[in-house]
Coordinates of C-alpha atoms and ligand atoms in Angstrom, one line a residue:
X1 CA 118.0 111.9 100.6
X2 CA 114.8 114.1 100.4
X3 CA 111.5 113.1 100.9
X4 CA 109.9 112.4 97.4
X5 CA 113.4 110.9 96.8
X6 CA 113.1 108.3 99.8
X7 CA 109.2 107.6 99.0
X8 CA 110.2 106.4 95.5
X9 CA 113.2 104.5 97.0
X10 CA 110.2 103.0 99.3
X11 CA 108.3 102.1 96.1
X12 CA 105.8 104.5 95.8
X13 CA 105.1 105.0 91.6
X14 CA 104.2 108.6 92.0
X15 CA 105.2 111.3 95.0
X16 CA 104.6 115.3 95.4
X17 CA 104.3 117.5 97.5
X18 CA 101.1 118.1 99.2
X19 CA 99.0 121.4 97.9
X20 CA 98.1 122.4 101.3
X21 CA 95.1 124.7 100.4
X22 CA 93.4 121.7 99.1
X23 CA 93.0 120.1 102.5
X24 CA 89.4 121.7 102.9
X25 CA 87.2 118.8 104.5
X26 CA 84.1 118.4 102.3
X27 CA 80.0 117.5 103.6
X28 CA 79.4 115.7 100.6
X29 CA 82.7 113.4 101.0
X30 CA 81.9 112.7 104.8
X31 CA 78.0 112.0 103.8
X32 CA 79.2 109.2 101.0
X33 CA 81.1 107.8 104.0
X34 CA 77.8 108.0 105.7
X35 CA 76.2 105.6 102.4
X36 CA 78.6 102.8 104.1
X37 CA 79.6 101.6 100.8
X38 CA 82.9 100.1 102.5
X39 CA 81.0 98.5 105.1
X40 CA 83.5 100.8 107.8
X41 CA 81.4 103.6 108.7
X42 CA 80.7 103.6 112.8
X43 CA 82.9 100.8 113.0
X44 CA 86.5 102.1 113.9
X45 CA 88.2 105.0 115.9
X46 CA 89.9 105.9 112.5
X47 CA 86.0 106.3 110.3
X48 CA 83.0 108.9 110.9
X49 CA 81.8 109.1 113.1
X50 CA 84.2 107.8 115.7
X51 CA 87.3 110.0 113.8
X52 CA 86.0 113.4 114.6
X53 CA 83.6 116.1 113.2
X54 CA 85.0 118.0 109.7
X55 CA 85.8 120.9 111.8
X56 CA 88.2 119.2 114.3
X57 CA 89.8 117.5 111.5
X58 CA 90.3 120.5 109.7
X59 CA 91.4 122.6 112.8
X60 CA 94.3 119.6 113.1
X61 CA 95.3 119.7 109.3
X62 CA 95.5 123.1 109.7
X63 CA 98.3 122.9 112.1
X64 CA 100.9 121.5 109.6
X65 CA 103.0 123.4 107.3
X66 CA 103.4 121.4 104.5
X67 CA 103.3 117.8 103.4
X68 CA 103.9 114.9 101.0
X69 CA 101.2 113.2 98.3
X70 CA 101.9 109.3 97.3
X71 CA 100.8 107.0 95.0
X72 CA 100.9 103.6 94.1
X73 CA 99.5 102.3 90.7
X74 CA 99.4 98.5 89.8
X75 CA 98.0 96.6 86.6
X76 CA 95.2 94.8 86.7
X77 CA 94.5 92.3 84.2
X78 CA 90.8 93.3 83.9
X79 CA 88.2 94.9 86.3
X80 CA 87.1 92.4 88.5
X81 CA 90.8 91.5 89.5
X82 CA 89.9 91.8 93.1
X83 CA 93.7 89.6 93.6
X84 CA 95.2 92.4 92.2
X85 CA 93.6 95.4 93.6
X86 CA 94.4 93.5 97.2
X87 CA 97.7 92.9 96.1
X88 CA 98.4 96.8 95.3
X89 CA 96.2 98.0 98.1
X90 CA 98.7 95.6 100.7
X91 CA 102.2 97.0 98.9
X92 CA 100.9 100.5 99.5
X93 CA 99.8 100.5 102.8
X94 CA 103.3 98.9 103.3
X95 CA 105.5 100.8 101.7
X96 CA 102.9 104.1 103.0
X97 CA 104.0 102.6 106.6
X98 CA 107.7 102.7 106.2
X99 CA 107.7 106.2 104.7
X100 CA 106.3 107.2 108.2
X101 CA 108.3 105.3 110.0
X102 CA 111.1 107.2 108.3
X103 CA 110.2 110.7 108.5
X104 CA 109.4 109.7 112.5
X105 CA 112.9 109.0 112.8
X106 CA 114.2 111.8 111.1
X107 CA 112.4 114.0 113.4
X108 CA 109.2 114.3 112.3
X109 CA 107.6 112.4 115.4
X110 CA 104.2 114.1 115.1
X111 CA 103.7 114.3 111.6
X112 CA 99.9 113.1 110.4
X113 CA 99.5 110.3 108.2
X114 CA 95.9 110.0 106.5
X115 CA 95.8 106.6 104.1
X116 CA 93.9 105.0 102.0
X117 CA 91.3 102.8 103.8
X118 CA 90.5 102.5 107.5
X119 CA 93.1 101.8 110.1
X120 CA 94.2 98.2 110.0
X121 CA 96.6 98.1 113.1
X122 CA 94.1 95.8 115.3
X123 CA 93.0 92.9 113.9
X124 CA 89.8 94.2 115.6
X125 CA 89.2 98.0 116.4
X126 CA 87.8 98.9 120.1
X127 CA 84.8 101.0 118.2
X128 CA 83.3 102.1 120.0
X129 CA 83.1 100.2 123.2
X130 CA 86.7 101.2 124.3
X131 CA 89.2 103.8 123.7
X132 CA 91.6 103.2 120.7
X133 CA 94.2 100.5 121.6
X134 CA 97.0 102.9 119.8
X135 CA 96.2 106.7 119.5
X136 CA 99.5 107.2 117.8
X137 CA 99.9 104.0 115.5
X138 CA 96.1 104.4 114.4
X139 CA 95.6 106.1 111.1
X140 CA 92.2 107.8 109.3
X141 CA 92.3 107.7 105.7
X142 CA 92.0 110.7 103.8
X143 CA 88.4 110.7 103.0
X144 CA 87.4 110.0 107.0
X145 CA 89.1 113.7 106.8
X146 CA 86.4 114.6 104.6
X147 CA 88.8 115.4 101.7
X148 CA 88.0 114.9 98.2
X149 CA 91.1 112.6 96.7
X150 CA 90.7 113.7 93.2
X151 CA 90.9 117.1 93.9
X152 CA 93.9 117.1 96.6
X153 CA 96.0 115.2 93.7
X154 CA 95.0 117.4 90.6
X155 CA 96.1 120.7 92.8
X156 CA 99.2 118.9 93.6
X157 CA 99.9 117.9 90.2
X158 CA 99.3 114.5 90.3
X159 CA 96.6 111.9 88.3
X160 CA 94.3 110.2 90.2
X161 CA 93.4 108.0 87.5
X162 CA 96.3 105.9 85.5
X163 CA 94.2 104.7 82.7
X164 CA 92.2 101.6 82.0
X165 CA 93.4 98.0 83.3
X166 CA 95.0 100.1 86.3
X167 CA 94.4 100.8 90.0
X168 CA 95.9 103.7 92.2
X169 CA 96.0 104.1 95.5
X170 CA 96.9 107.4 97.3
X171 CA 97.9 108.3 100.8
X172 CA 99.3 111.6 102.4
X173 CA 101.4 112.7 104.9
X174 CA 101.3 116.1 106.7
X175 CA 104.8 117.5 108.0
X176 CA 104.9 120.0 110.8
X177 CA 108.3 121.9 109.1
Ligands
SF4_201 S1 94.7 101.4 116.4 FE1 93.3 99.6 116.7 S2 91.7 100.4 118.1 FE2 92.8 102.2 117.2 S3 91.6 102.8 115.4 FE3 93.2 101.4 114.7 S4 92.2 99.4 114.7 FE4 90.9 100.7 116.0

């Protein structure tokens, strides 16, 4: 099976491959991190500032050949359906887990997963008064990378927004062949 194949067998609504040339970190994505509007900035190894300056990051993507975009998208019964969102937010990072687990095991061992959201392996991260528990388990979202979501899924041919009454959620995955 190939790899868009087994992310839509893992449930993902939407999979393509990953424009690479689109993964240039962006200033203005790490300073909205900065704004702490998710409450995560300077709180976990896997967020700014503890995830590395846009230069590192970019040095690392840079040292992948390709990769593989993911969606999933969910109804909501209205806009303040905080249940749903949760609920969506929960079966992607799920399903986004087993994809990696996956391509791990067929032989992509040091692929880089960026999700959606801060790293949720600890109940509680060591930020920043210890060393992460689990360097290779732990995984920074895609705008800790500094990348602009929107963008990143319009060059690689996918929405980023379903439509009203929905909710999407988008993780990556970079491959090293
Ligand atoms: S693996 Fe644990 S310690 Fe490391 S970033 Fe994730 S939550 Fe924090």
């Amino acid at each position: 099976m190939d790899e868009l194949a087994m992310a839509l067998e893992l449930g993902f609504s939407q999979a393509a491959p990953l424009a690479m040339e689109a993964l240039a970190p962006n200033a203005q994505v790490r300073a909205m991190c900065a704004a702490d509007r998710c409450g995560m900035y300077g709180r976990s190894w896997s967020c700014p500032p503890g995830c590395g300056t846009l230069g590192r990051l970019e040095r690392e993507m840079k040292g992948y050949a390709r990769g593989l975009l993911v969606q999933t998208t969910a109804p909501l019964e209205d806009e303040f359906d905080a249940a749903g969102m949760a609920q969506a937010r929960t079966r992607h990072r799920r399903s986004f887990e087993a994809l990696v687990r996956c391509l791990r095991r067929s032989g992509q061992q040091d692929c880089l997963p960026l999700t959606a959201g801060a790293c949720r392996v600890c109940l509680s991260c060591t930020y920043p008064g210890a060393p992460c528990r689990f360097p290779q388990k732990r995984m920074a979202s895609m705008e800790a990378c500094g990348l602009l979501v929107s963008e990143v899924c319009s060059r690689s041919g996918l929405g980023y927004f379903y439509g009203t009454g929905t909710v999407t959620y988008t993780s990556c995955v970079l491959l090293r062949r």
